[in-house]
């Protein structure tokens, strides 16, 4: 009996699927998603960014009355475009009365522009970018030249924001057009939203995420895009073949699961574009609107271009000529593949109890991996993933059928990290929910003085 048990782990490894770099499992492509990816238009993206730049500035505190200039004109145009894409889209202004604070120098009616494509379930998948802009140098120069430098900055100076973040806004709008016109019945509800107040400290997205959390909203993923349209970096490096994906840890957070998931989707539908996973929330010392989601315990990632040109950010030089729309289209295709894949799949299974405890044990022998999870509505199968406890990427997987428990004899839960994904009847797979070892709480030792 003992010798037989010693053979089981080796046999188990033989019959499971070995995964390639970054935990990628080769899957059959869905023709519908292929068509979505192919529908992304560089010309359409260029038209959107051209129109956004023509508003002159989209600063959060800029003109809201003009029909041709300022953030008010820009948001009305974005909303009009959303409405024209499809009657299936529910378009609204996500308004928040924001008090004076930090770089918000006066009370303001802050407006995000939102288009919702209802799905079969209330769980949400977000695609986002910020449509506000800033020209820091020009605004401060205008203030310093007036009244001895005590005047308020001029928020109506030119701040074209072609790349920062006209690129993310255009990508969001293009995906709203394509997915709403596809006729696909998604399981998840898709939310396409362009944020205001990002340049003042993620104000618009944080107000939205706070309200969403307070209402008990369910968010499966936020695909945030901020500066994704330029392939030529300020240092002269040219890279139009890759994009960075940042995600907040720890290793087995759902944000990291989302990042790994997007790599799999890209490998299937946009294999010519490389995703470079970044094991940090964002660039060093900088941030974007996905952080408003992670701060409220919602999974989120941010896409960033491979090599940035800082001279074309937060300045009057962030213009159309600094863009590469072929590159932006590739980044949009990667987003489309990931968004459609996760929205067609069942929700990720829950692997913790109602008390928040991981549903994993060593039963029945005391040396086995006994995995349990809650059922995901619409799931036809479940797939277990595992890897060595020092590794970042899944190395093995095993499809176990439509069950909520599986025992792996003589596989130690101390030596491996485990996760479970739900698989729908058409083969679409959810994010992987990992079993996370609880952090041990320690009480201070009381010493006799």
Coordinates of C-alpha atoms in Angstrom, one line a residue:
X1 CA 0.0 0.0 0.0
X2 CA 2.8 2.5 0.9
X3 CA 4.6 1.8 -2.4
X4 CA 1.4 2.3 -4.3
X5 CA 0.8 5.7 -2.6
X6 CA 4.4 6.8 -3.5
X7 CA 3.6 6.2 -7.2
X8 CA 0.4 8.3 -7.2
X9 CA 1.9 11.8 -7.4
X10 CA 4.1 10.9 -10.3
X11 CA 1.1 9.3 -12.2
X12 CA -0.9 12.4 -11.4
X13 CA 1.6 14.7 -13.1
X14 CA 1.7 12.5 -16.2
X15 CA -2.1 12.8 -16.8
X16 CA -2.4 16.5 -16.2
X17 CA -1.7 19.3 -18.6
X18 CA 1.7 21.0 -18.5
X19 CA 1.4 24.7 -18.9
X20 CA 3.9 26.9 -20.9
X21 CA 5.5 30.1 -19.8
X22 CA 3.2 32.5 -17.8
X23 CA 0.8 29.6 -17.1
X24 CA -0.7 29.7 -20.6
X25 CA -3.0 26.8 -21.5
X26 CA -3.6 26.3 -25.2
X27 CA -7.4 26.5 -25.9
X28 CA -9.6 26.4 -29.0
X29 CA -10.5 29.9 -30.2
X30 CA -14.1 31.1 -30.2
X31 CA -15.0 32.4 -33.7
X32 CA -17.1 35.2 -32.2
X33 CA -14.1 36.5 -30.2
X34 CA -11.9 36.3 -33.3
X35 CA -14.4 38.5 -35.1
X36 CA -14.5 41.0 -32.3
X37 CA -10.7 41.2 -32.3
X38 CA -10.6 41.6 -36.1
X39 CA -13.2 44.4 -35.9
X40 CA -10.9 46.8 -34.1
X41 CA -10.2 49.7 -36.5
X42 CA -7.0 51.8 -36.3
X43 CA -8.7 54.4 -38.5
X44 CA -11.6 54.6 -36.1
X45 CA -9.3 55.0 -33.1
X46 CA -7.5 57.8 -34.9
X47 CA -10.8 59.6 -35.7
X48 CA -11.8 59.4 -32.0
X49 CA -8.4 60.8 -30.7
X50 CA -8.5 63.5 -33.4
X51 CA -11.9 64.6 -32.2
X52 CA -10.8 64.5 -28.5
X53 CA -7.8 66.6 -29.2
X54 CA -9.9 69.2 -31.0
X55 CA -11.6 70.1 -27.7
X56 CA -8.4 72.0 -26.8
X57 CA -8.5 70.9 -23.2
X58 CA -10.4 68.4 -21.2
X59 CA -9.2 69.5 -17.8
X60 CA -11.6 68.5 -15.0
X61 CA -12.0 72.2 -14.1
X62 CA -12.2 73.6 -17.6
X63 CA -15.2 75.1 -19.4
X64 CA -18.4 73.1 -19.2
X65 CA -20.7 75.4 -21.2
X66 CA -18.9 75.8 -24.5
X67 CA -20.1 73.5 -27.3
X68 CA -16.7 73.2 -28.8
X69 CA -14.0 73.5 -26.1
X70 CA -13.5 72.1 -22.6
X71 CA -14.5 69.1 -20.6
X72 CA -18.3 69.7 -20.9
X73 CA -18.2 69.6 -24.7
X74 CA -16.0 66.5 -24.6
X75 CA -18.3 64.6 -22.3
X76 CA -21.4 65.4 -24.3
X77 CA -19.6 64.2 -27.4
X78 CA -18.5 61.0 -25.8
X79 CA -22.0 60.3 -24.5
X80 CA -23.4 61.0 -28.0
X81 CA -21.0 58.5 -29.5
X82 CA -22.0 55.9 -27.0
X83 CA -25.7 56.4 -27.8
X84 CA -25.0 56.1 -31.5
X85 CA -23.2 52.8 -31.2
X86 CA -26.2 50.6 -30.3
X87 CA -29.6 50.8 -28.6
X88 CA -28.4 48.0 -26.4
X89 CA -26.1 50.4 -24.6
X90 CA -27.5 52.2 -21.5
X91 CA -25.7 55.5 -21.5
X92 CA -25.6 57.9 -18.6
X93 CA -23.6 60.6 -16.8
X94 CA -22.1 59.2 -13.6
X95 CA -22.2 62.4 -11.6
X96 CA -20.5 63.1 -8.2
X97 CA -20.7 66.4 -6.3
X98 CA -17.0 66.7 -5.2
X99 CA -15.9 69.2 -2.6
X100 CA -12.8 71.3 -2.9
X101 CA -9.8 69.1 -2.0
X102 CA -6.2 68.8 -3.0
X103 CA -5.9 69.6 -6.7
X104 CA -9.6 70.1 -7.0
X105 CA -9.5 73.8 -6.1
X106 CA -13.2 74.4 -6.1
X107 CA -16.4 72.4 -5.6
X108 CA -17.2 70.7 -8.8
X109 CA -19.8 68.5 -10.4
X110 CA -17.5 65.7 -11.6
X111 CA -18.9 63.6 -14.4
X112 CA -17.8 60.2 -15.7
X113 CA -19.4 59.0 -18.9
X114 CA -20.8 55.5 -18.7
X115 CA -22.3 53.0 -21.2
X116 CA -23.7 49.7 -19.8
X117 CA -24.3 46.6 -21.9
X118 CA -26.5 44.4 -19.8
X119 CA -25.6 40.7 -19.5
X120 CA -27.4 37.7 -18.1
X121 CA -25.9 38.3 -14.6
X122 CA -25.3 41.4 -12.5
X123 CA -21.5 40.8 -12.2
X124 CA -19.6 43.5 -14.0
X125 CA -16.6 43.7 -16.3
X126 CA -15.3 47.2 -16.7
X127 CA -13.3 48.7 -19.6
X128 CA -12.0 52.2 -18.8
X129 CA -9.8 55.1 -19.5
X130 CA -9.7 58.7 -18.3
X131 CA -10.9 61.5 -20.7
X132 CA -9.7 64.4 -18.6
X133 CA -6.3 66.1 -19.4
X134 CA -3.8 68.5 -17.9
X135 CA -1.0 70.8 -19.0
X136 CA 0.8 71.4 -15.8
X137 CA 3.5 73.7 -17.0
X138 CA 1.3 76.0 -19.0
X139 CA -1.4 76.2 -16.3
X140 CA 1.1 77.1 -13.6
X141 CA 2.9 79.6 -15.8
X142 CA -0.4 81.4 -16.4
X143 CA -1.0 81.6 -12.7
X144 CA 2.5 82.8 -11.8
X145 CA 2.3 85.6 -14.4
X146 CA -0.9 87.0 -12.8
X147 CA -1.2 89.0 -9.6
X148 CA 2.3 88.1 -8.4
X149 CA 1.7 84.4 -8.7
X150 CA -1.3 84.1 -6.4
X151 CA -3.9 83.5 -9.1
X152 CA -5.6 80.2 -9.7
X153 CA -4.0 78.2 -12.6
X154 CA -5.6 78.6 -15.9
X155 CA -7.5 75.4 -16.5
X156 CA -8.5 76.3 -20.0
X157 CA -5.0 76.4 -21.5
X158 CA -4.4 73.9 -24.2
X159 CA -4.1 70.3 -22.9
X160 CA -4.7 68.1 -25.9
X161 CA -4.1 64.8 -24.1
X162 CA -3.9 62.7 -27.3
X163 CA -2.1 59.8 -25.6
X164 CA -2.7 60.7 -21.9
X165 CA -5.4 59.5 -22.0
X166 CA -7.1 60.0 -25.3
X167 CA -5.6 56.6 -26.2
X168 CA -7.4 54.8 -23.3
X169 CA -10.6 56.8 -23.9
X170 CA -10.6 55.9 -27.6
X171 CA -9.9 52.2 -26.8
X172 CA -12.8 52.2 -24.4
X173 CA -15.1 53.7 -26.9
X174 CA -14.0 51.4 -29.7
X175 CA -14.7 48.3 -27.6
X176 CA -18.1 49.7 -26.6
X177 CA -18.9 50.0 -30.3
X178 CA -17.7 46.6 -31.3
X179 CA -19.1 44.6 -28.3
X180 CA -22.4 46.3 -28.3
X181 CA -22.9 45.7 -32.0
X182 CA -21.8 42.0 -31.9
X183 CA -25.1 40.5 -30.9
X184 CA -23.3 38.3 -28.4
X185 CA -25.3 37.5 -25.3
X186 CA -22.7 37.9 -22.6
X187 CA -23.1 36.4 -19.1
X188 CA -21.4 39.4 -17.4
X189 CA -22.7 43.0 -17.7
X190 CA -20.1 45.1 -19.5
X191 CA -19.4 48.6 -18.4
X192 CA -17.6 51.1 -20.6
X193 CA -16.6 54.2 -18.7
X194 CA -14.4 57.2 -19.2
X195 CA -13.3 58.9 -16.0
X196 CA -12.9 62.5 -15.1
X197 CA -10.7 63.8 -12.2
X198 CA -7.9 61.2 -12.8
X199 CA -5.3 64.0 -13.1
X200 CA -6.4 65.4 -9.7
X201 CA -5.9 62.1 -7.9
X202 CA -8.2 59.5 -9.3
X203 CA -11.2 61.4 -8.0
X204 CA -13.9 60.3 -10.5
X205 CA -13.0 56.6 -10.4
X206 CA -12.8 56.6 -6.6
X207 CA -16.2 58.2 -6.2
X208 CA -17.6 55.6 -8.5
X209 CA -15.9 52.6 -6.9
X210 CA -16.9 53.8 -3.4
X211 CA -20.5 54.0 -4.4
X212 CA -20.3 50.7 -6.2
X213 CA -18.8 49.0 -3.1
X214 CA -21.4 50.6 -0.8
X215 CA -24.2 49.2 -3.0
X216 CA -22.7 45.7 -2.9
X217 CA -21.8 45.7 -6.6
X218 CA -20.1 42.6 -8.0
X219 CA -17.0 43.3 -10.2
X220 CA -15.3 40.5 -11.9
X221 CA -12.6 42.7 -13.6
X222 CA -11.6 46.2 -14.5
X223 CA -9.5 46.5 -17.7
X224 CA -8.1 50.1 -17.3
X225 CA -6.1 51.7 -20.1
X226 CA -3.9 54.7 -19.4
X227 CA -1.3 55.8 -22.0
X228 CA -1.4 53.0 -24.5
X229 CA -1.0 54.7 -27.9
X230 CA 2.7 55.5 -28.5
X231 CA 5.3 53.0 -29.6
X232 CA 8.4 55.4 -29.5
X233 CA 9.7 56.1 -26.1
X234 CA 11.3 59.3 -25.0
X235 CA 14.7 57.5 -24.8
X236 CA 14.4 56.6 -28.5
X237 CA 13.4 53.0 -27.9
X238 CA 10.8 51.7 -30.3
X239 CA 8.5 48.9 -29.3
X240 CA 5.2 48.4 -31.1
X241 CA 5.0 44.7 -30.3
X242 CA 4.4 44.6 -26.5
X243 CA 2.4 46.2 -23.7
X244 CA 2.9 46.2 -20.0
X245 CA 0.2 44.9 -17.6
X246 CA 0.4 46.0 -14.0
X247 CA -1.5 44.2 -11.2
X248 CA -1.6 44.6 -7.4
X249 CA -0.3 41.7 -5.3
X250 CA 0.0 39.6 -3.3
X251 CA 0.8 36.8 -5.8
X252 CA -2.6 35.2 -5.6
X253 CA -4.8 38.2 -5.5
X254 CA -7.7 38.3 -8.0
X255 CA -6.0 41.2 -9.7
X256 CA -2.9 38.9 -10.4
X257 CA -5.3 36.2 -11.5
X258 CA -6.8 38.7 -14.0
X259 CA -3.3 39.6 -15.3
X260 CA -2.5 35.9 -15.9
X261 CA -5.9 35.5 -17.6
X262 CA -5.3 38.2 -20.1
X263 CA -2.0 36.6 -21.1
X264 CA -3.9 33.4 -22.0
X265 CA -6.5 35.3 -24.0
X266 CA -3.8 37.3 -25.8
X267 CA -1.9 34.1 -26.6
X268 CA -5.1 32.7 -28.2
X269 CA -6.4 35.7 -30.1
X270 CA -3.5 38.2 -30.6
X271 CA -0.4 36.0 -30.5
X272 CA 1.7 38.6 -32.3
X273 CA 1.5 41.0 -29.3
X274 CA 3.5 40.3 -26.2
X275 CA 2.1 41.0 -22.7
X276 CA 4.7 41.9 -20.1
X277 CA 3.4 41.2 -16.7
X278 CA 4.5 43.7 -14.0
X279 CA 4.4 42.5 -10.4
X280 CA 3.4 45.9 -8.9
X281 CA 0.3 48.0 -8.9
X282 CA 1.7 50.5 -11.4
X283 CA 4.8 52.4 -12.5
X284 CA 7.1 53.4 -9.7
X285 CA 5.5 56.2 -7.7
X286 CA 2.6 56.7 -10.2
X287 CA -0.9 55.5 -10.5
X288 CA -4.2 55.4 -12.4
X289 CA -7.9 54.6 -12.0
X290 CA -7.6 50.9 -11.5
X291 CA -6.3 51.7 -8.0
X292 CA -9.7 53.0 -7.1
X293 CA -11.0 49.5 -7.8
X294 CA -8.4 47.6 -5.9
X295 CA -8.8 50.0 -3.0
X296 CA -12.4 48.8 -2.8
X297 CA -11.4 45.1 -3.2
X298 CA -12.4 44.8 -6.9
X299 CA -10.0 43.0 -9.3
X300 CA -8.3 45.4 -11.6
X301 CA -5.3 45.8 -14.0
X302 CA -3.8 48.6 -16.0
X303 CA -2.3 48.5 -19.5
X304 CA 0.7 50.8 -20.2
X305 CA 2.6 51.2 -23.4
X306 CA 6.1 49.6 -23.5
X307 CA 8.2 52.8 -23.6
X308 CA 6.7 56.1 -22.5
X309 CA 7.7 59.6 -23.7
X310 CA 7.3 61.8 -20.6
X311 CA 7.6 65.0 -22.7
X312 CA 4.3 64.1 -24.3
X313 CA 2.4 63.7 -21.0
X314 CA 0.8 66.4 -19.0
X315 CA 1.9 68.9 -21.5
X316 CA 0.9 70.8 -24.6
X317 CA 3.0 68.4 -26.7
X318 CA 0.7 65.4 -26.1
X319 CA -0.6 65.6 -29.7
X320 CA -1.8 63.4 -32.5
X321 CA 1.6 63.2 -34.1
X322 CA 3.0 61.3 -31.1
X323 CA 0.6 58.4 -31.6
X324 CA 0.9 55.1 -33.3
X325 CA -2.6 53.9 -34.1
X326 CA -1.4 50.5 -35.4
X327 CA 0.0 49.9 -31.9
X328 CA -3.1 51.3 -30.2
X329 CA -5.2 48.9 -32.2
X330 CA -3.1 45.9 -31.1
X331 CA -3.7 47.0 -27.4
X332 CA -7.4 47.3 -28.1
X333 CA -7.5 43.8 -29.6
X334 CA -5.8 42.4 -26.5
X335 CA -8.4 44.1 -24.4
X336 CA -11.3 42.9 -26.6
X337 CA -10.0 39.3 -26.3
X338 CA -9.7 39.4 -22.5
X339 CA -13.0 41.3 -21.9
X340 CA -15.0 39.0 -24.2
X341 CA -13.5 35.8 -22.7
X342 CA -14.1 36.7 -19.1
X343 CA -17.6 38.0 -19.9
X344 CA -18.6 34.8 -21.7
X345 CA -17.3 32.6 -18.9
X346 CA -19.0 31.7 -15.6
X347 CA -18.1 33.7 -12.5
X348 CA -14.9 32.5 -10.7
X349 CA -15.7 30.0 -8.0
X350 CA -15.4 30.9 -4.4
X351 CA -12.8 29.0 -2.5
X352 CA -13.4 30.4 0.9
X353 CA -16.2 29.7 3.4
X354 CA -18.7 32.2 4.6
X355 CA -16.3 32.8 7.5
X356 CA -13.5 33.6 5.1
X357 CA -11.5 30.4 5.6
X358 CA -9.9 28.7 2.6
X359 CA -11.8 25.5 1.8
X360 CA -8.7 23.3 1.6
X361 CA -7.5 20.5 3.9
X362 CA -5.2 17.5 4.2
X363 CA -8.1 15.0 4.6
X364 CA -8.6 12.1 4.5
X365 CA -5.1 10.7 5.0
X366 CA -3.6 13.9 6.4
X367 CA -1.2 14.1 3.5
X368 CA -3.6 14.8 0.6
X369 CA -4.8 17.9 -1.1
X370 CA -8.5 18.1 -0.5
X371 CA -10.0 21.0 -2.4
X372 CA -13.5 22.3 -2.2
X373 CA -15.3 25.3 -3.8
X374 CA -18.7 26.8 -4.2
X375 CA -20.6 26.2 -7.4
X376 CA -20.5 28.9 -10.1
X377 CA -23.8 29.5 -11.9
X378 CA -23.6 28.2 -15.5
X379 CA -20.4 26.1 -15.0
X380 CA -20.2 22.8 -16.8
X381 CA -16.8 21.8 -15.5
X382 CA -14.1 22.9 -13.1
X383 CA -10.3 23.0 -13.7
X384 CA -7.8 22.8 -10.9
X385 CA -4.4 24.6 -11.3
X386 CA -1.3 24.2 -9.2
X387 CA 2.3 25.2 -9.0
X388 CA 5.3 25.0 -6.8
X389 CA 4.9 27.3 -3.8
X390 CA 7.9 29.4 -4.9
X391 CA 6.7 29.9 -8.5
X392 CA 4.5 32.7 -9.8
X393 CA 2.8 30.9 -12.7
X394 CA 0.6 27.8 -12.9
X395 CA 2.5 24.8 -14.1
X396 CA -0.2 22.1 -14.1
X397 CA -3.9 21.8 -14.6
X398 CA -6.5 19.1 -14.3
X399 CA -10.2 19.2 -15.5
X400 CA -12.3 17.4 -12.8
X401 CA -15.9 17.7 -14.1
X402 CA -18.9 19.3 -12.6
X403 CA -18.1 18.7 -9.0
X404 CA -17.3 20.9 -6.0
X405 CA -14.6 18.8 -4.4
X406 CA -11.5 17.0 -5.6
X407 CA -8.9 15.0 -3.6
X408 CA -5.3 14.7 -4.9
X409 CA -3.7 11.8 -2.9
X410 CA -0.2 12.4 -1.5
X411 CA 0.0 15.9 -3.0
X412 CA 1.0 18.3 -0.2
X413 CA -0.9 21.6 0.3
X414 CA 2.3 22.8 1.9
X415 CA 4.4 22.3 -1.2
X416 CA 2.1 23.7 -3.8
X417 CA -0.3 26.6 -4.4
X418 CA -3.7 25.5 -5.8
X419 CA -6.5 27.3 -7.6
X420 CA -9.8 26.5 -9.3
X421 CA -11.5 28.0 -12.4
X422 CA -15.1 27.4 -13.6
X423 CA -15.6 26.3 -17.2
X424 CA -18.8 27.1 -19.1
X425 CA -20.5 24.7 -21.6
X426 CA -18.8 26.4 -24.5
X427 CA -15.3 26.1 -23.0
X428 CA -15.0 29.6 -21.7
X429 CA -13.0 29.7 -18.5
X430 CA -13.3 32.0 -15.5
X431 CA -10.5 33.6 -13.6
X432 CA -8.6 31.3 -11.3
X433 CA -9.5 31.5 -7.6
X434 CA -6.5 30.6 -5.6
X435 CA -6.4 29.1 -2.1
X436 CA -4.4 31.6 -0.1
X437 CA -2.7 30.5 3.1
X438 CA -3.9 32.8 5.9
X439 CA -1.4 35.1 7.5
X440 CA -0.7 33.9 11.1
X441 CA -1.6 36.5 13.7
X442 CA 0.8 36.8 16.6
X443 CA 0.3 38.4 20.0
X444 CA 3.1 40.3 21.6
X445 CA 4.8 38.3 24.4
X446 CA 4.3 39.8 27.8
X447 CA 7.5 40.1 29.8
X448 CA 8.1 40.5 33.5
X449 CA 9.8 43.9 34.1

